Amino acid sequence: MADTALQAAKEQILRAREDKSLRPSIAGFFDEATNTVTYVVHDPKSRKAAVIDSVLDYEAASGRTSNGSADRVIEYVHSNDLEVVWHIETHAHADHISAAPYLQERLGGKLAIGRDIIKVQDVFGKLFNAGTEFERDGSQFDKLFVDGETFRIGELEGIALHVPGHTPADMAFIIGDADFVGDTIFMPDFGTARADFPGGDAGQLFRSIRRILSLPDETRLFLCHDYKAPGRDEYAWESTVGQQRRENVHVKDGVTEEEFVEMRNRRDKDLAMPKLIMPSVQVNIRGGRLPDPEDNGVSYIKIPVNAV
């Protein structure tokens, strides 16, 4: 069966490689506390922009939030006279809380994520005993993208690719000649994302990554995280399809799905849960909004005991 979404993505990338006006301007904002990169992607002609994978600062010990990371994005948007039309989440993150509602309030724009967030909401809604008042239909978001769906940022073309495996809802967003791959693949010396969260699947992750790596070699890949692999002193978050195919320590050309699944499952058994998984997932399945305040006006994060 032909992969029409992938073919459309390839054609879009080739058009952008031939015509520089179809390539986005990209700024990355690295949050060292969560090793997360937030991107502001804009069309140089229209100045319209998208914010991808924003970060709300959260101190686990006190339960306090702050907006330093998000305010850096706001300052950049204002100083470059940009108009934000999208806030895009590549998936429901387990390592940081999204700042999308805070940014929406100040910058406008629609909040988008992949359609299969509904599956993640169902699984974690049960884990956190969210109750019937928690809608498990994706209605906390303005837009639910499906595989192959197109969108625009001014005159720039965008296409959403479903790349599950890390979670059921992961999406890669191709804008011009750039692909924002979320938590699928990291820098070549660090490898790939884990696949042991509820709904994760190492074989599915392998197939999703190989789908991404079938894009033209020159495709720019923008990664959601970096952890500085041993021997590397600087953080980095941009690669290319060609570099990943040649050098990725987990999934370069020649690695079979069977080999990858065996490696990934073995490694995942020894990985600790992300430090902020409980608050992050609980908030992010709500589109970055805290649970409704209780009768004392305070919102509470639940921590299930002996449940995971």
Coordinates of C-alpha atoms in Angstrom, one line a residue:
M1 CA 0.0 0.0 0.0
A2 CA 1.4 3.4 -1.0
D3 CA 2.4 5.8 1.8
T4 CA 0.7 8.8 0.3
A5 CA 1.4 11.0 3.4
L6 CA 5.1 10.2 3.2
Q7 CA 5.2 10.9 -0.5
A8 CA 3.6 14.2 0.0
A9 CA 6.1 15.1 2.7
K10 CA 9.0 14.2 0.4
E11 CA 7.6 16.4 -2.4
Q12 CA 7.1 19.3 0.0
I13 CA 10.7 19.0 1.3
L14 CA 12.1 18.9 -2.3
R15 CA 10.1 22.0 -3.2
A16 CA 11.5 23.8 -0.2
R17 CA 15.1 22.7 -1.0
E18 CA 14.7 24.2 -4.5
D19 CA 13.0 27.4 -3.3
K20 CA 14.5 29.1 -0.2
S21 CA 11.4 31.2 0.3
L22 CA 9.6 28.0 1.3
R23 CA 12.0 27.3 4.2
P24 CA 11.2 28.4 7.7
S25 CA 13.2 30.5 10.1
I26 CA 13.8 28.5 13.3
A27 CA 14.9 29.5 16.8
G28 CA 15.5 26.9 19.4
F29 CA 15.2 27.5 23.2
F30 CA 16.9 24.9 25.3
D31 CA 15.6 24.2 28.9
E32 CA 18.4 22.5 30.7
A33 CA 16.2 21.6 33.7
T34 CA 14.2 19.2 31.5
N35 CA 16.6 18.9 28.5
T36 CA 13.8 20.1 26.3
V37 CA 14.0 22.3 23.2
T38 CA 11.2 24.6 22.3
Y39 CA 11.1 25.9 18.8
V40 CA 9.6 29.1 17.3
V41 CA 9.2 28.5 13.6
H42 CA 8.2 31.3 11.3
D43 CA 7.5 32.3 7.7
P44 CA 10.0 35.2 6.9
K45 CA 7.4 36.7 4.4
S46 CA 4.3 36.9 6.5
R47 CA 5.9 36.7 9.9
K48 CA 3.4 34.1 11.0
A49 CA 4.8 31.6 13.4
A50 CA 4.3 28.3 15.3
V51 CA 5.6 27.4 18.8
I52 CA 6.5 23.7 19.1
D53 CA 6.8 21.9 22.5
S54 CA 6.8 24.8 25.0
V55 CA 7.9 24.4 28.6
L56 CA 6.3 25.6 31.8
D57 CA 8.8 25.7 34.6
Y58 CA 7.8 23.5 37.5
E59 CA 9.5 22.9 40.9
A60 CA 8.5 19.4 42.1
A61 CA 9.5 20.0 45.7
S62 CA 7.2 23.0 46.2
G63 CA 4.7 22.3 43.5
R64 CA 5.2 25.9 42.2
T65 CA 5.1 26.9 38.5
S66 CA 6.8 29.8 36.9
N67 CA 7.1 31.2 33.4
G68 CA 10.8 32.0 32.8
S69 CA 11.1 29.6 29.8
A70 CA 7.9 30.7 28.2
D71 CA 8.7 34.4 28.7
R72 CA 11.9 33.9 26.6
V73 CA 9.6 32.7 23.8
I74 CA 7.3 35.7 24.2
E75 CA 10.2 38.1 24.2
Y76 CA 11.5 36.5 21.0
V77 CA 8.1 36.6 19.3
H78 CA 7.6 40.3 20.2
S79 CA 11.1 41.4 19.3
N80 CA 10.8 39.8 15.8
D81 CA 7.3 41.1 15.2
L82 CA 5.8 37.6 14.8
E83 CA 2.2 36.5 14.8
V84 CA 1.7 33.1 16.5
V85 CA -0.9 31.0 14.7
W86 CA -0.1 27.5 16.1
H87 CA 1.0 26.0 19.4
I88 CA 2.0 22.5 18.4
E89 CA 2.7 19.6 20.8
T90 CA 4.5 16.6 19.3
H91 CA 2.9 14.4 22.0
A92 CA 1.8 14.4 25.6
H93 CA 5.2 14.9 27.3
A94 CA 6.3 13.0 30.3
D95 CA 9.3 15.1 31.2
H96 CA 7.9 18.7 31.3
I97 CA 4.6 20.6 31.6
S98 CA 3.5 22.4 28.5
A99 CA 3.2 26.2 28.6
A100 CA 0.8 26.3 25.7
P101 CA -2.2 27.8 27.6
Y102 CA 0.0 30.6 29.1
L103 CA 1.4 31.4 25.7
Q104 CA -2.0 31.2 24.0
E105 CA -3.4 33.8 26.4
R106 CA -0.5 36.2 25.6
L107 CA 0.1 35.4 21.9
G108 CA -3.0 33.9 20.5
G109 CA -3.0 30.9 18.2
K110 CA -4.5 27.4 18.1
L111 CA -3.3 24.5 20.2
A112 CA -2.8 21.3 18.2
I113 CA -1.7 17.7 18.9
G114 CA -2.1 14.3 17.2
R115 CA -5.5 12.6 17.0
D116 CA -4.4 9.7 19.1
I117 CA -4.1 11.8 22.2
I118 CA -7.5 10.3 22.9
K119 CA -5.8 7.0 23.5
V120 CA -3.3 8.5 25.9
Q121 CA -6.1 10.4 27.7
D122 CA -8.0 7.1 28.2
V123 CA -5.0 5.3 29.6
F124 CA -3.9 8.0 32.0
G125 CA -7.4 9.2 32.8
K126 CA -7.9 5.8 34.4
L127 CA -4.4 5.8 36.1
F128 CA -5.1 9.1 37.7
N129 CA -8.8 8.3 38.4
A130 CA -9.7 11.5 36.7
G131 CA -13.4 10.8 36.9
T132 CA -16.2 11.4 34.4
E133 CA -15.7 15.2 34.3
F134 CA -12.4 14.6 32.5
E135 CA -13.3 14.5 28.8
R136 CA -11.3 11.8 26.9
D137 CA -12.1 13.1 23.4
G138 CA -9.3 15.6 22.8
S139 CA -11.6 18.5 23.3
Q140 CA -8.9 20.3 25.4
F141 CA -7.1 21.0 22.1
D142 CA -8.2 23.2 19.2
K143 CA -7.0 20.9 16.5
L144 CA -6.3 17.1 16.4
F145 CA -4.0 16.2 13.4
V146 CA -4.3 13.0 11.6
D147 CA -1.6 11.3 9.5
G148 CA -0.9 13.3 6.3
E149 CA -3.0 16.3 7.2
T150 CA -1.6 19.6 5.9
F151 CA -1.6 23.0 7.5
R152 CA 0.0 26.4 6.9
I153 CA 2.1 28.9 8.7
G154 CA 1.7 32.0 6.5
E155 CA 3.0 30.9 3.1
L156 CA 4.9 27.9 4.5
E157 CA 3.5 24.4 3.9
G158 CA 3.3 21.9 6.8
I159 CA 2.3 18.3 7.0
A160 CA 1.7 16.0 10.0
L161 CA 3.1 12.5 10.1
H162 CA 1.9 10.0 12.7
V163 CA 5.0 8.4 14.2
P164 CA 3.9 6.3 17.2
G165 CA 6.0 4.0 19.3
H166 CA 7.3 6.2 22.1
T167 CA 3.6 6.9 22.8
P168 CA 0.5 6.2 20.6
A169 CA 0.0 9.8 19.8
D170 CA 3.5 11.0 18.7
M171 CA 3.5 13.1 15.5
A172 CA 6.3 14.6 13.4
F173 CA 5.6 18.0 11.9
I174 CA 7.3 18.8 8.6
I175 CA 7.4 22.5 7.8
G176 CA 9.2 23.4 4.6
D177 CA 12.4 21.3 4.6
A178 CA 12.5 20.9 8.4
D179 CA 11.0 18.0 10.4
F180 CA 10.2 18.4 14.1
V181 CA 10.4 14.8 15.2
G182 CA 9.5 15.1 18.9
D183 CA 10.6 12.1 21.1
T184 CA 11.3 9.6 18.3
I185 CA 15.0 10.1 17.7
F186 CA 17.8 12.0 19.4
M187 CA 21.3 13.1 18.2
P188 CA 23.1 10.2 16.4
D189 CA 25.5 9.7 19.3
F190 CA 22.6 9.3 21.8
G191 CA 20.2 7.1 19.8
T192 CA 16.4 6.9 20.1
A193 CA 13.5 7.4 22.5
R194 CA 12.3 4.9 25.0
A195 CA 9.2 2.8 24.2
D196 CA 8.1 1.5 27.6
F197 CA 5.4 4.0 28.5
P198 CA 1.8 2.8 28.4
G199 CA 0.9 2.3 24.8
G200 CA 4.6 2.4 23.7
D201 CA 5.9 -0.3 21.4
A202 CA 9.6 -0.7 20.3
G203 CA 8.7 -2.3 17.0
Q204 CA 6.3 0.4 16.1
L205 CA 8.9 3.0 17.1
F206 CA 11.5 1.4 14.8
R207 CA 9.0 1.6 11.9
S208 CA 8.1 5.2 12.6
I209 CA 11.8 6.2 12.7
R210 CA 12.5 4.4 9.5
R211 CA 9.6 6.3 8.0
I212 CA 11.2 9.5 9.0
L213 CA 14.6 8.3 7.7
S214 CA 13.1 7.6 4.3
L215 CA 12.8 11.4 3.7
P216 CA 15.4 13.1 1.6
D217 CA 18.9 13.0 3.2
E218 CA 19.1 16.8 3.3
T219 CA 15.9 17.0 5.4
R220 CA 16.7 19.0 8.6
L221 CA 15.7 17.2 11.8
F222 CA 14.9 19.2 14.9
L223 CA 14.9 17.1 18.1
C224 CA 12.9 17.6 21.2
H225 CA 15.6 16.7 23.7
D226 CA 19.4 16.4 24.1
Y227 CA 21.2 14.8 27.0
K228 CA 24.9 15.2 25.8
A229 CA 26.1 11.7 25.0
P230 CA 29.3 10.5 26.7
G231 CA 32.3 12.3 25.2
R232 CA 30.3 15.3 24.0
D233 CA 30.5 18.6 26.0
E234 CA 27.9 20.7 24.2
Y235 CA 24.1 20.3 23.8
A236 CA 22.9 19.8 20.3
W237 CA 19.5 19.3 18.7
E238 CA 19.7 19.6 15.0
S239 CA 20.7 16.8 12.6
T240 CA 19.8 15.6 9.1
V241 CA 18.2 12.4 7.8
G242 CA 21.5 11.5 6.1
Q243 CA 23.5 11.9 9.2
Q244 CA 21.0 9.8 11.2
R245 CA 21.1 7.0 8.6
R246 CA 24.9 6.9 8.7
E247 CA 25.6 7.4 12.4
N248 CA 22.7 6.8 14.8
V249 CA 23.9 4.3 17.4
H250 CA 20.6 2.6 17.7
V251 CA 18.9 2.8 14.3
K252 CA 21.4 3.6 11.5
D253 CA 21.1 1.8 8.1
G254 CA 21.7 -1.9 8.5
V255 CA 20.0 -2.3 11.9
T256 CA 17.1 -4.7 11.7
E257 CA 13.8 -4.3 13.5
E258 CA 14.5 -7.4 15.5
E259 CA 17.9 -6.1 16.6
F260 CA 16.4 -2.7 17.5
V261 CA 13.5 -4.2 19.5
E262 CA 15.9 -6.4 21.5
M263 CA 18.2 -3.5 22.3
R264 CA 15.4 -1.0 23.1
N265 CA 13.5 -3.4 25.4
R266 CA 16.7 -4.4 27.2
R267 CA 17.7 -0.7 27.7
D268 CA 14.2 0.4 28.8
K269 CA 14.1 -2.1 31.6
D270 CA 16.9 -0.2 33.4
L271 CA 15.6 3.3 32.8
A272 CA 14.1 5.2 35.7
M273 CA 10.8 7.0 35.2
P274 CA 11.2 10.7 34.2
K275 CA 11.3 12.8 37.4
L276 CA 8.3 14.9 36.3
I277 CA 6.2 12.2 34.7
M278 CA 3.3 12.4 37.2
P279 CA 2.6 16.1 37.1
S280 CA 3.6 16.4 33.4
V281 CA 1.3 13.7 31.9
Q282 CA -1.5 14.6 34.2
V283 CA -1.4 18.2 33.0
N284 CA -0.5 17.7 29.4
I285 CA -3.4 15.4 28.6
R286 CA -5.5 18.4 29.6
G287 CA -3.8 20.5 27.0
G288 CA -1.3 22.0 29.6
R289 CA -4.1 23.0 32.0
L290 CA -3.9 22.2 35.7
P291 CA -6.7 20.0 37.1
D292 CA -9.7 22.0 38.2
P293 CA -9.3 23.7 41.6
E294 CA -10.9 22.0 44.5
D295 CA -13.3 23.8 46.9
N296 CA -10.4 25.6 48.6
G297 CA -9.3 27.1 45.2
V298 CA -6.2 25.0 44.9
S299 CA -5.3 22.6 42.1
Y300 CA -3.8 19.3 43.1
I301 CA -1.6 16.8 41.3
K302 CA -2.3 13.2 42.1
I303 CA 0.4 10.7 42.7
P304 CA -0.8 7.1 42.3
V305 CA 1.0 4.8 44.8
N306 CA 2.3 1.4 43.7
A307 CA 0.3 1.7 40.5
V308 CA 3.1 1.9 37.9

